[in-house]
Short mmCIF file of C-alpha atoms in Angstrom, two decimals:
data_model
loop_
_atom_site.label_atom_id
_atom_site.label_comp_id
_atom_site.label_asym_id
_atom_site.label_seq_id
_atom_site.Cartn_x
_atom_site.Cartn_y
_atom_site.Cartn_z
CA MET A 34 83.96 40.59 55.92
CA ASN A 35 85.63 37.55 57.41
CA ASN A 36 87.23 38.48 60.70
CA LEU A 37 89.42 35.94 62.43
CA LEU A 38 89.84 37.94 65.61
CA GLU A 39 87.65 40.55 67.21
CA ILE A 40 89.00 42.53 70.12
CA SER A 41 86.49 44.65 71.95
CA HIS A 42 87.11 47.21 74.67
CA ILE A 43 90.20 45.57 76.09
CA SER A 44 91.90 47.42 78.94
CA LYS A 45 94.88 46.48 81.01
CA ASN A 46 96.04 48.02 84.25
CA TYR A 47 99.20 47.07 86.06
CA ILE A 48 99.03 47.31 89.79
CA THR A 49 102.20 47.99 91.72
CA GLU A 50 102.49 48.49 95.46
CA LYS A 51 102.35 52.23 95.00
CA GLU A 52 100.02 52.88 92.12
CA GLU A 53 97.87 51.56 89.34
CA ILE A 54 99.24 52.09 85.85
CA GLU A 55 96.93 52.14 82.88
CA ALA A 56 98.75 50.40 80.06
CA ILE A 57 95.98 49.77 77.57
CA LYS A 58 92.70 51.62 77.40
CA ASP A 59 89.62 50.47 75.58
CA ILE A 60 91.03 48.91 72.44
CA THR A 61 88.58 47.64 69.87
CA LEU A 62 89.95 46.03 66.75
CA LYS A 63 89.05 43.55 64.04
CA VAL A 64 91.65 41.40 62.32
CA GLU A 65 90.66 40.11 58.93
CA LYS A 66 91.51 36.55 58.02
CA GLY A 67 94.69 36.25 55.97
CA SER A 68 95.66 39.88 56.46
CA ILE A 69 98.68 41.46 58.10
CA LEU A 70 97.87 44.10 60.66
CA THR A 71 100.55 46.16 62.37
CA ILE A 72 100.13 48.09 65.56
CA VAL A 73 102.56 50.98 65.92
CA GLY A 74 103.12 53.04 69.01
CA SER A 75 105.95 54.78 70.75
CA SER A 76 108.10 52.52 72.87
CA GLY A 77 107.01 52.10 76.45
CA CYS A 78 103.32 52.15 75.69
CA GLY A 79 101.47 48.95 76.39
CA LYS A 80 101.44 47.54 72.89
CA SER A 81 103.41 44.43 73.77
CA SER A 82 101.04 43.73 76.65
CA LEU A 83 98.23 43.44 74.13
CA LEU A 84 100.01 40.57 72.39
CA SER A 85 100.79 38.91 75.71
CA ILE A 86 97.10 39.05 76.56
CA LEU A 87 96.09 37.56 73.21
CA ALA A 88 98.73 34.85 73.63
CA GLY A 89 97.26 33.95 77.00
CA ILE A 90 100.39 34.80 78.98
CA ASP A 91 99.01 37.95 80.55
CA GLN A 92 95.58 38.73 81.99
CA LYS A 93 93.40 41.54 80.72
CA THR A 94 91.66 43.86 83.18
CA SER A 95 88.47 44.20 81.17
CA GLY A 96 87.03 43.67 77.71
CA THR A 97 86.82 40.59 75.52
CA PHE A 98 88.43 39.07 72.50
CA THR A 99 87.03 36.28 70.38
CA PHE A 100 88.37 34.16 67.58
CA SER A 101 86.05 33.08 64.82
CA CYS A 102 87.41 29.54 64.92
CA SER A 103 87.15 27.35 67.98
CA ASN A 104 90.38 26.42 69.78
CA PRO A 105 92.60 28.71 67.77
CA VAL A 106 96.28 27.89 67.71
CA ILE A 107 98.27 31.02 68.48
CA GLY A 108 101.84 31.46 67.32
CA TYR A 109 103.70 34.00 69.39
CA MET A 110 107.09 35.29 68.32
CA LEU A 111 109.09 37.50 70.62
CA GLN A 112 111.59 40.30 70.15
CA SER A 113 114.61 38.09 70.47
CA ASP A 114 114.82 34.78 68.65
CA SER A 115 115.11 33.00 72.02
CA LEU A 116 116.67 29.93 70.45
CA PHE A 117 118.07 27.52 73.01
CA PRO A 118 121.86 27.45 72.50
CA TRP A 119 122.18 23.86 73.72
CA LEU A 120 119.75 22.50 71.11
CA THR A 121 120.43 22.06 67.40
CA ILE A 122 118.46 24.08 64.87
CA TYR A 123 116.17 21.15 64.20
CA GLU A 124 115.63 20.49 67.91
CA ASN A 125 114.86 24.16 68.40
CA ALA A 126 112.40 24.14 65.53
CA ILE A 127 110.41 21.23 66.98
CA LEU A 128 110.49 22.52 70.57
CA GLY A 129 106.90 23.77 70.48
CA LEU A 130 105.72 20.47 69.03
CA ILE A 131 107.49 18.52 71.78
CA ILE A 132 106.07 20.68 74.54
CA GLN A 133 102.55 20.37 73.20
CA LYS A 134 103.12 16.66 72.60
CA LYS A 135 102.36 17.07 68.90
CA ASP A 136 105.71 15.69 67.77
CA THR A 137 104.17 13.21 65.38
CA LYS A 138 106.09 11.95 62.39
CA GLU A 139 103.92 14.04 60.10
CA ASN A 140 104.55 17.26 62.01
CA LYS A 141 108.28 16.60 62.17
CA GLU A 142 108.31 16.09 58.42
CA TYR A 143 106.49 19.40 58.07
CA VAL A 144 109.22 21.14 60.09
CA LYS A 145 111.92 19.56 57.95
CA LYS A 146 110.08 20.72 54.87
CA LEU A 147 109.83 24.26 56.24
CA LEU A 148 113.53 24.26 57.11
CA SER A 149 114.48 23.20 53.62
CA THR A 150 112.03 25.58 51.96
CA TYR A 151 113.60 28.44 53.83
CA LYS A 152 117.17 27.47 53.05
CA LEU A 153 118.08 26.08 56.43
CA ASN A 154 118.36 22.39 55.62
CA ASP A 155 122.17 22.49 55.68
CA PHE A 156 122.06 23.88 59.21
CA MET A 157 119.65 21.42 60.84
CA ASP A 158 122.33 19.82 62.99
CA LYS A 159 124.20 23.03 63.71
CA TYR A 160 123.81 25.08 66.86
CA PRO A 161 122.30 28.60 66.97
CA ASN A 162 125.63 30.34 67.58
CA GLU A 163 126.79 29.17 64.14
CA LEU A 164 123.97 31.04 62.39
CA SER A 165 123.54 34.67 61.38
CA GLY A 166 120.95 36.84 63.10
CA GLY A 167 118.59 36.68 60.15
CA MET A 168 118.82 32.89 59.96
CA LYS A 169 118.09 32.59 63.66
CA GLN A 170 115.02 34.73 63.16
CA ARG A 171 113.87 32.40 60.40
CA VAL A 172 114.33 29.41 62.70
CA ALA A 173 112.30 31.17 65.37
CA LEU A 174 109.54 31.74 62.84
CA ILE A 175 109.61 28.11 61.74
CA ARG A 176 109.44 27.03 65.39
CA THR A 177 106.23 29.08 65.60
CA LEU A 178 104.87 27.90 62.25
CA ALA A 179 105.46 24.26 63.21
CA LEU A 180 102.37 24.43 65.38
CA ARG A 181 100.34 25.46 62.32
CA PRO A 182 98.96 28.57 64.00
CA ASP A 183 95.70 30.20 62.96
CA ILE A 184 97.15 33.54 63.91
CA LEU A 185 100.71 34.81 64.28
CA LEU A 186 101.56 37.40 66.88
CA LEU A 187 104.89 39.08 66.21
CA ASP A 188 106.30 41.33 68.93
CA GLU A 189 108.89 43.67 67.39
CA PRO A 190 110.15 40.67 65.50
CA PHE A 191 113.20 42.30 63.95
CA SER A 192 114.25 44.84 66.53
CA ALA A 193 117.31 42.87 67.60
CA LEU A 194 118.78 42.92 64.08
CA ASP A 195 120.87 45.51 62.29
CA TYR A 196 119.19 47.62 59.64
CA GLN A 197 120.33 45.65 56.58
CA SER A 198 119.40 42.23 57.95
CA ARG A 199 116.17 43.74 59.10
CA LEU A 200 115.17 44.71 55.59
CA ALA A 201 116.14 41.32 54.22
CA ILE A 202 114.45 39.29 56.95
CA SER A 203 111.24 41.28 56.77
CA ASP A 204 111.09 40.34 53.10
CA ASP A 205 111.69 36.71 54.05
CA VAL A 206 109.14 36.69 56.82
CA TYR A 207 106.59 38.47 54.66
CA ASN A 208 106.97 35.89 51.92
CA ILE A 209 106.67 33.04 54.40
CA ILE A 210 103.55 34.48 56.02
CA LYS A 211 101.90 35.20 52.70
CA LYS A 212 102.80 31.81 51.28
CA GLU A 213 101.41 29.98 54.27
CA GLY A 214 98.46 32.39 54.30
CA ILE A 215 98.53 33.09 58.00
CA THR A 216 96.70 35.96 59.65
CA THR A 217 99.29 38.09 61.37
CA LEU A 218 99.30 40.74 64.04
CA ILE A 219 102.57 42.65 64.37
CA VAL A 220 103.59 45.10 67.06
CA SER A 221 106.29 47.52 66.01
CA HIS A 222 107.68 50.96 66.57
CA ASP A 223 109.13 51.16 63.08
CA ILE A 224 106.76 53.14 60.87
CA ALA A 225 108.43 52.18 57.57
CA GLU A 226 108.33 48.51 58.45
CA ALA A 227 104.66 48.76 59.35
CA ILE A 228 103.66 50.43 56.08
CA SER A 229 105.74 48.16 53.92
CA MET A 230 104.48 44.90 55.45
CA SER A 231 100.87 45.37 56.36
CA ASP A 232 97.41 45.67 54.94
CA LYS A 233 96.35 47.78 57.86
CA VAL A 234 98.27 49.96 60.32
CA VAL A 235 96.83 50.85 63.70
CA VAL A 236 98.39 53.85 65.42
CA LEU A 237 98.31 53.88 69.20
CA SER A 238 98.63 56.92 71.43
CA LYS A 239 101.06 57.24 74.29
CA ARG A 240 100.36 55.60 77.61
CA PRO A 241 97.70 54.65 78.35
CA CYS A 242 97.52 53.47 74.79
CA LYS A 243 94.32 53.98 72.91
CA ILE A 244 93.66 53.64 69.22
CA LYS A 245 94.41 56.94 67.58
CA LYS A 246 93.93 56.10 63.94
CA ILE A 247 93.61 53.16 61.59
CA TYR A 248 95.09 53.26 58.10
CA GLU A 249 94.21 50.89 55.30
CA ILE A 250 97.42 50.67 53.34
CA HIS A 251 96.88 50.85 49.59
CA LEU A 252 100.10 50.93 47.66
CA THR A 253 100.19 50.87 43.88
CA ASP A 254 101.92 47.76 42.66
CA LYS A 255 102.11 46.00 46.03
CA ARG A 256 105.02 43.60 46.17
CA THR A 257 107.53 42.66 48.81
CA PRO A 258 108.18 44.96 51.80
CA MET A 259 111.52 46.09 50.39
CA LYS A 260 109.97 47.13 47.06
CA ASN A 261 106.90 48.57 48.74
CA ARG A 262 109.15 51.19 50.24
CA GLN A 263 109.49 52.65 46.76
CA ALA A 264 105.74 53.01 46.19
CA LYS A 265 104.69 56.58 45.65
CA GLU A 266 102.14 56.56 48.50
CA PHE A 267 104.75 55.35 50.97
CA ASN A 268 106.02 58.75 52.06
CA ASP A 269 102.54 60.09 52.43
CA TYR A 270 101.59 57.34 54.87
CA TYR A 271 104.89 57.74 56.65
CA ASN A 272 104.37 61.45 57.28
CA LYS A 273 100.82 60.97 58.48
CA ILE A 274 101.73 58.24 60.92
CA TRP A 275 104.76 60.17 62.11
CA LYS A 276 102.48 63.09 62.95
CA ASP A 277 100.02 60.81 64.71
CA LEU A 278 102.69 59.31 66.87
CA ASP A 279 103.67 62.79 67.97
CA ILE A 280 107.23 61.85 68.83
CA ASN A 281 109.03 64.51 70.79
CA VAL A 282 112.69 64.02 71.17
CA MET B 152 151.31 29.90 58.38
CA SER B 153 153.58 32.89 57.93
CA SER B 154 156.93 33.03 59.63
CA GLU B 155 155.72 36.01 61.63
CA SER B 156 152.87 34.10 63.22
CA LEU B 157 155.20 31.19 63.88
CA GLN B 158 157.46 33.63 65.65
CA ILE B 159 154.56 34.85 67.78
CA ILE B 160 153.54 31.30 68.67
CA LYS B 161 157.13 30.51 69.58
CA LYS B 162 157.27 33.58 71.78
CA LYS B 163 154.04 32.65 73.53
CA LYS B 164 155.34 29.13 74.16
CA ARG B 165 158.59 30.52 75.52
CA THR B 166 156.73 32.79 77.93
CA LYS B 167 154.65 29.84 79.10
CA ARG B 168 157.75 27.75 79.70
CA ARG B 169 159.42 30.59 81.56
CA ILE B 170 156.47 30.89 83.89
CA LEU B 171 156.52 27.16 84.62
CA ILE B 172 160.27 27.15 85.25
CA SER B 173 159.96 30.10 87.61
CA GLN B 174 157.21 28.35 89.53
CA ILE B 175 159.30 25.19 89.95
CA LEU B 176 162.32 27.28 90.94
CA ILE B 177 160.32 29.08 93.64
CA VAL B 178 159.31 25.75 95.20
CA ILE B 179 162.86 24.36 95.07
CA LEU B 180 164.39 27.55 96.47
CA PHE B 181 161.80 27.71 99.22
CA PHE B 182 162.56 24.17 100.39
CA CYS B 183 166.36 24.63 100.07
CA PHE B 184 166.27 27.85 102.04
CA TRP B 185 164.12 26.26 104.72
CA GLU B 186 166.44 23.25 104.93
CA PHE B 187 169.47 25.50 105.15
CA LEU B 188 168.02 27.69 107.94
CA SER B 189 166.93 24.66 109.92
CA ASN B 190 170.23 22.83 109.40
CA LYS B 191 172.30 25.78 110.57
CA LYS B 192 169.95 26.22 113.56
CA ILE B 193 169.10 29.77 112.45
CA ILE B 194 165.49 28.77 113.02
CA ASN B 195 164.50 26.34 115.73
CA PRO B 196 164.34 22.94 113.99
CA PHE B 197 162.05 21.57 116.70
CA ILE B 198 159.37 24.21 116.01
CA PHE B 199 159.95 24.82 112.32
CA SER B 200 161.06 21.31 111.36
CA SER B 201 162.79 20.89 107.99
CA PRO B 202 161.96 19.52 104.53
CA SER B 203 164.20 16.50 105.01
CA LYS B 204 162.50 15.54 108.28
CA ILE B 205 159.08 16.02 106.69
CA TRP B 206 160.12 13.87 103.74
CA ASN B 207 161.32 11.11 106.08
CA THR B 208 158.09 11.23 108.06
CA ILE B 209 155.93 11.01 104.95
CA PHE B 210 158.13 8.25 103.57
CA SER B 211 157.91 6.13 106.71
CA LEU B 212 154.16 6.73 106.96
CA ALA B 213 153.84 5.54 103.41
CA LEU B 214 155.98 2.49 104.10
CA THR B 215 153.86 1.37 107.05
CA GLY B 216 150.77 1.94 104.92
CA GLU B 217 149.33 4.29 107.49
CA LEU B 218 149.48 7.25 105.08
CA TRP B 219 147.10 5.72 102.51
CA GLY B 220 144.50 5.06 105.20
CA HIS B 221 144.55 8.70 106.21
CA ILE B 222 144.36 9.96 102.64
CA LEU B 223 141.58 7.55 101.68
CA THR B 224 139.54 8.44 104.76
CA THR B 225 139.69 12.16 104.01
CA LEU B 226 139.03 11.52 100.33
CA TYR B 227 136.04 9.28 101.07
CA GLU B 228 134.52 11.81 103.45
CA THR B 229 135.05 14.64 100.99
CA ILE B 230 133.49 12.83 98.05
CA LEU B 231 130.54 11.65 100.13
CA ALA B 232 129.83 15.13 101.55
CA PHE B 233 130.35 16.68 98.11
CA GLY B 234 127.87 14.29 96.47
CA ILE B 235 125.24 14.73 99.16
CA GLY B 236 125.76 18.51 99.17
CA ILE B 237 125.32 18.90 95.43
CA THR B 238 122.29 16.59 95.26
CA LEU B 239 120.52 18.17 98.23
CA GLY B 240 121.46 21.66 97.05
CA PHE B 241 119.95 20.94 93.65
CA ILE B 242 116.70 19.55 95.07
CA ILE B 243 116.29 22.39 97.56
CA ALA B 244 117.06 24.99 94.89
CA ILE B 245 114.28 23.51 92.70
CA LEU B 246 111.87 23.64 95.64
CA LEU B 247 112.73 27.27 96.31
CA TYR B 248 112.32 28.12 92.64
CA GLU B 249 108.95 26.43 92.36
CA LEU B 250 107.69 27.90 95.63
CA PRO B 251 108.72 31.58 95.59
CA ILE B 252 106.82 32.23 98.81
CA LEU B 253 108.92 29.62 100.58
CA ALA B 254 112.04 31.24 99.14
CA LYS B 255 111.00 34.63 100.48
CA ILE B 256 110.17 33.20 103.91
CA ILE B 257 113.44 31.39 104.44
CA ASP B 258 115.65 33.99 102.77
CA PRO B 259 116.75 35.73 106.01
CA PHE B 260 117.41 32.38 107.68
CA LEU B 261 119.58 31.24 104.79
CA THR B 262 121.54 34.48 104.96
CA MET B 263 121.97 34.08 108.71
CA LEU B 264 123.15 30.50 108.38
CA ASN B 265 125.44 31.47 105.55
CA SER B 266 127.19 34.19 107.56
CA LEU B 267 127.46 32.08 110.70
CA PRO B 268 130.93 30.57 111.20
CA LYS B 269 129.84 26.95 111.02
CA VAL B 270 132.76 25.73 113.12
CA ALA B 271 130.92 27.21 116.12
CA LEU B 272 128.35 24.48 115.69
CA GLY B 273 131.04 21.79 115.79
CA PRO B 274 130.87 20.82 119.47
CA MET B 275 127.10 20.60 119.30
CA ILE B 276 127.15 18.39 116.21
CA LEU B 277 129.66 16.18 117.98
CA ILE B 278 127.22 15.61 120.84
CA TRP B 279 124.19 15.17 118.59
CA THR B 280 125.59 12.75 116.05
CA GLY B 281 128.35 11.14 118.10
CA ALA B 282 132.07 11.06 117.52
CA ASN B 283 132.11 9.31 114.16
CA THR B 284 132.19 9.86 110.41
CA LYS B 285 128.60 11.06 110.51
CA SER B 286 129.49 14.23 112.37
CA ILE B 287 132.31 14.95 109.90
CA ILE B 288 129.85 14.66 107.00
CA VAL B 289 127.32 16.86 108.79
CA MET B 290 130.02 19.44 109.44
CA ALA B 291 131.04 19.47 105.77
CA LEU B 292 127.41 19.63 104.66
CA LEU B 293 126.77 22.61 106.90
CA ILE B 294 129.53 24.42 105.10
CA ASN B 295 128.88 23.39 101.50
CA LEU B 296 125.11 23.01 101.36
CA ILE B 297 124.02 26.61 101.79
CA VAL B 298 126.52 27.85 99.24
CA SER B 299 125.29 25.18 96.81
CA ILE B 300 121.65 26.09 97.33
CA MET B 301 122.31 29.79 96.84
CA ASN B 302 124.47 29.28 93.75
CA ILE B 303 122.09 26.94 91.99
CA TYR B 304 119.01 28.93 92.99
CA ASN B 305 120.56 32.15 91.67
CA GLY B 306 121.38 30.29 88.47
CA PHE B 307 117.70 29.40 88.14
CA LEU B 308 116.66 33.00 88.72
CA GLY B 309 119.08 34.17 86.03
CA VAL B 310 117.22 32.33 83.28
CA ASP B 311 116.36 34.50 80.28
CA PRO B 312 112.79 35.80 80.82
CA MET B 313 112.20 35.81 77.05
CA LYS B 314 112.78 32.07 76.86
CA LEU B 315 110.44 31.63 79.79
CA LYS B 316 107.79 33.65 77.99
CA LEU B 317 108.29 31.55 74.87
CA LEU B 318 107.63 28.32 76.75
CA GLN B 319 104.63 29.89 78.45
CA SER B 320 103.25 30.78 75.04
CA PHE B 321 103.56 27.08 74.18
CA LYS B 322 101.50 26.44 77.34
CA ALA B 323 104.34 24.41 78.85
CA THR B 324 103.77 22.85 82.27
CA LYS B 325 105.98 23.72 85.25
CA TYR B 326 107.75 20.41 84.90
CA GLN B 327 108.40 21.02 81.19
CA ILE B 328 109.75 24.49 81.90
CA LEU B 329 112.11 22.97 84.44
CA LYS B 330 113.19 20.14 82.16
CA TYR B 331 113.55 22.01 78.89
CA LEU B 332 114.70 25.43 80.08
CA ILE B 333 115.61 26.05 83.71
CA ILE B 334 117.93 23.10 84.27
CA PRO B 335 119.77 23.13 80.92
CA GLU B 336 120.14 26.91 80.93
CA SER B 337 121.57 27.03 84.45
CA MET B 338 123.84 24.01 83.87
CA ARG B 339 126.79 26.36 83.49
CA THR B 340 126.21 27.93 86.92
CA ILE B 341 125.65 24.52 88.44
CA ILE B 342 128.90 23.22 87.02
CA SER B 343 130.90 26.23 88.15
CA SER B 344 129.40 25.90 91.61
CA LEU B 345 131.03 22.45 91.78
CA LYS B 346 134.44 24.09 92.11
CA ILE B 347 133.42 26.31 94.98
CA ASN B 348 131.61 23.42 96.57
CA ILE B 349 134.60 21.08 96.56
CA SER B 350 136.80 23.64 98.34
CA MET B 351 134.08 24.25 100.91
CA THR B 352 133.62 20.53 101.45
CA LEU B 353 137.31 20.00 102.10
CA ILE B 354 137.30 22.80 104.68
CA GLY B 355 134.33 21.15 106.38
CA VAL B 356 135.89 17.70 106.36
CA ILE B 357 139.19 18.87 107.85
CA MET B 358 137.31 20.88 110.47
CA GLY B 359 135.25 17.82 111.29
CA GLU B 360 138.37 15.69 111.55
CA PHE B 361 139.92 18.22 113.91
CA LEU B 362 136.93 17.77 116.17
CA VAL B 363 136.28 14.03 116.23
CA SER B 364 138.23 11.70 114.01
CA LYS B 365 140.50 8.74 114.56
CA LYS B 366 141.73 8.77 110.98
CA GLY B 367 142.27 11.19 108.14
CA ILE B 368 144.64 14.02 107.37
CA GLY B 369 142.90 16.38 109.77
CA TYR B 370 143.44 13.80 112.49
CA LEU B 371 147.13 13.52 111.53
CA ILE B 372 147.57 17.26 111.97
CA ILE B 373 145.69 17.50 115.25
CA TYR B 374 147.45 14.40 116.64
CA GLY B 375 150.82 15.90 115.71
CA THR B 376 149.91 19.07 117.60
CA GLN B 377 148.85 17.13 120.68
CA VAL B 378 152.12 15.22 120.91
CA PHE B 379 154.03 18.33 119.88
CA ASN B 380 155.47 16.63 116.83
CA LEU B 381 155.56 19.58 114.45
CA THR B 382 157.20 17.56 111.71
CA LEU B 383 154.08 15.40 111.65
CA VAL B 384 151.85 18.48 111.59
CA MET B 385 153.71 19.93 108.65
CA SER B 386 153.71 16.59 106.83
CA GLY B 387 149.95 16.54 107.22
CA ILE B 388 149.66 20.07 105.87
CA LEU B 389 151.89 19.28 102.90
CA ILE B 390 149.83 16.19 102.03
CA LEU B 391 146.66 18.26 102.37
CA ILE B 392 148.01 20.92 100.01
CA ILE B 393 148.79 18.32 97.38
CA LEU B 394 145.49 16.50 97.90
CA SER B 395 143.33 19.62 97.67
CA PHE B 396 145.20 20.74 94.58
CA LEU B 397 144.59 17.37 92.92
CA ILE B 398 140.91 17.31 93.88
CA TYR B 399 140.46 20.83 92.56
CA GLU B 400 142.15 19.92 89.29
CA CYS B 401 139.86 16.87 88.99
CA VAL B 402 136.75 19.02 89.39
CA SER B 403 138.13 21.55 86.91
CA TYR B 404 138.67 18.73 84.45
CA ILE B 405 135.11 17.48 84.93
CA GLU B 406 133.85 21.04 84.51
CA LYS B 407 135.73 21.43 81.25
CA LYS B 408 134.43 18.08 79.96
CA LEU B 409 130.85 18.96 80.85
CA SER B 410 130.92 22.42 79.35
CA LYS B 411 132.51 21.12 76.18
CA ASN B 412 129.39 19.09 75.43
CA ARG B 413 127.31 22.20 75.48
#
């Protein structure tokens, strides 16, 4: 099997003045190239920290992770779209390129192509406040894709949107990811979203989060996330994961 | 547009006009009443002066050309102290932001300086820098600089942590984070601190002029007091009111222009 990313025995402790908090405990995981893997866990567990560590923003306490390619480019997308309101859509989309000094003519053309492919070419010179939430999310994704990442890390990518836009944008994002063939690691607390988008769902326990179970998602007639929700296995997976998460309200 | 909405617009305009008329009426009535009381000797005209005397004083000062010198001096000092204050405040705020340890170390000292009535330092500044424009500028800077630093620095701290994380994920350098995120995002706070700053600067300049000057509106007021010419004192105050109002409006205009481009 061709694994792009191998995580082995990663732990993360946060140290405050008073105590040491275990956020992540001994996570071992393989991410297959070209696949979508979603990590679900109740909110407040350290699942976002894992992405921060992989993105190189946060430090791990112990363990290792290795990419099969050398110098992997990592695309990290956060909960909010984090578009800069004083930049136009186009300027926002090439922000990563500018910062990494990769704003070559070729790369800029690539961004323009992405913007027009994803129906944003009429909005290139507009500002973020003129766009809908779903459109902004698409721009944020394009800003990440502009760097041509080997792996995408999505941290609750749709949680800021209302339910309807969420369904629509997860279809959009899914299509974009699949079309560009990018390996993707998603962190989410939405079980339905996880099942409908991914090839594999990893369930984490409560803090400190450990891997509780891994599900390979096999749906008959696998299509877009929205349609996947109608697959007959969907409910079965949903109930199992719901039980694993052990959510007490 | 429907006739109903036209009616509403008309009503809004009428209310606006009414407010303006009332404001003008208040000013006119105030001056008339004052003139009347002073004229009939109900209040002591030597102590309380009267609008007509003030008008004559301002008019003759303007005729001799002396008035413009005073106004220009105060204006020059204010703009100079304002410019230096904003620039220094900006640079120091960046330093504090980039060196959080430094910020923590000097935090209590900044608070102390901020709560200290700066006018208490006046006599000392006078001796250190000499009785000249320099000490007026220093006085104004003492008053406006700390407020500027704190405002701009707090603006920097208020930057969206998500955006910061985004730039970090792009492996942006400190300079890039400053250039692409911190400064543009806190522009709004910086601009609104201009307004506070200009008022502070004017306070500092007038205080400085009270202490040392040979020219300026502050000097006019203090000179009037010394020779017990209260008409002159009140003329000075009236000019100062108008001047500070105009300066404030100018800064508001600049603020509006700058935030429009954003």
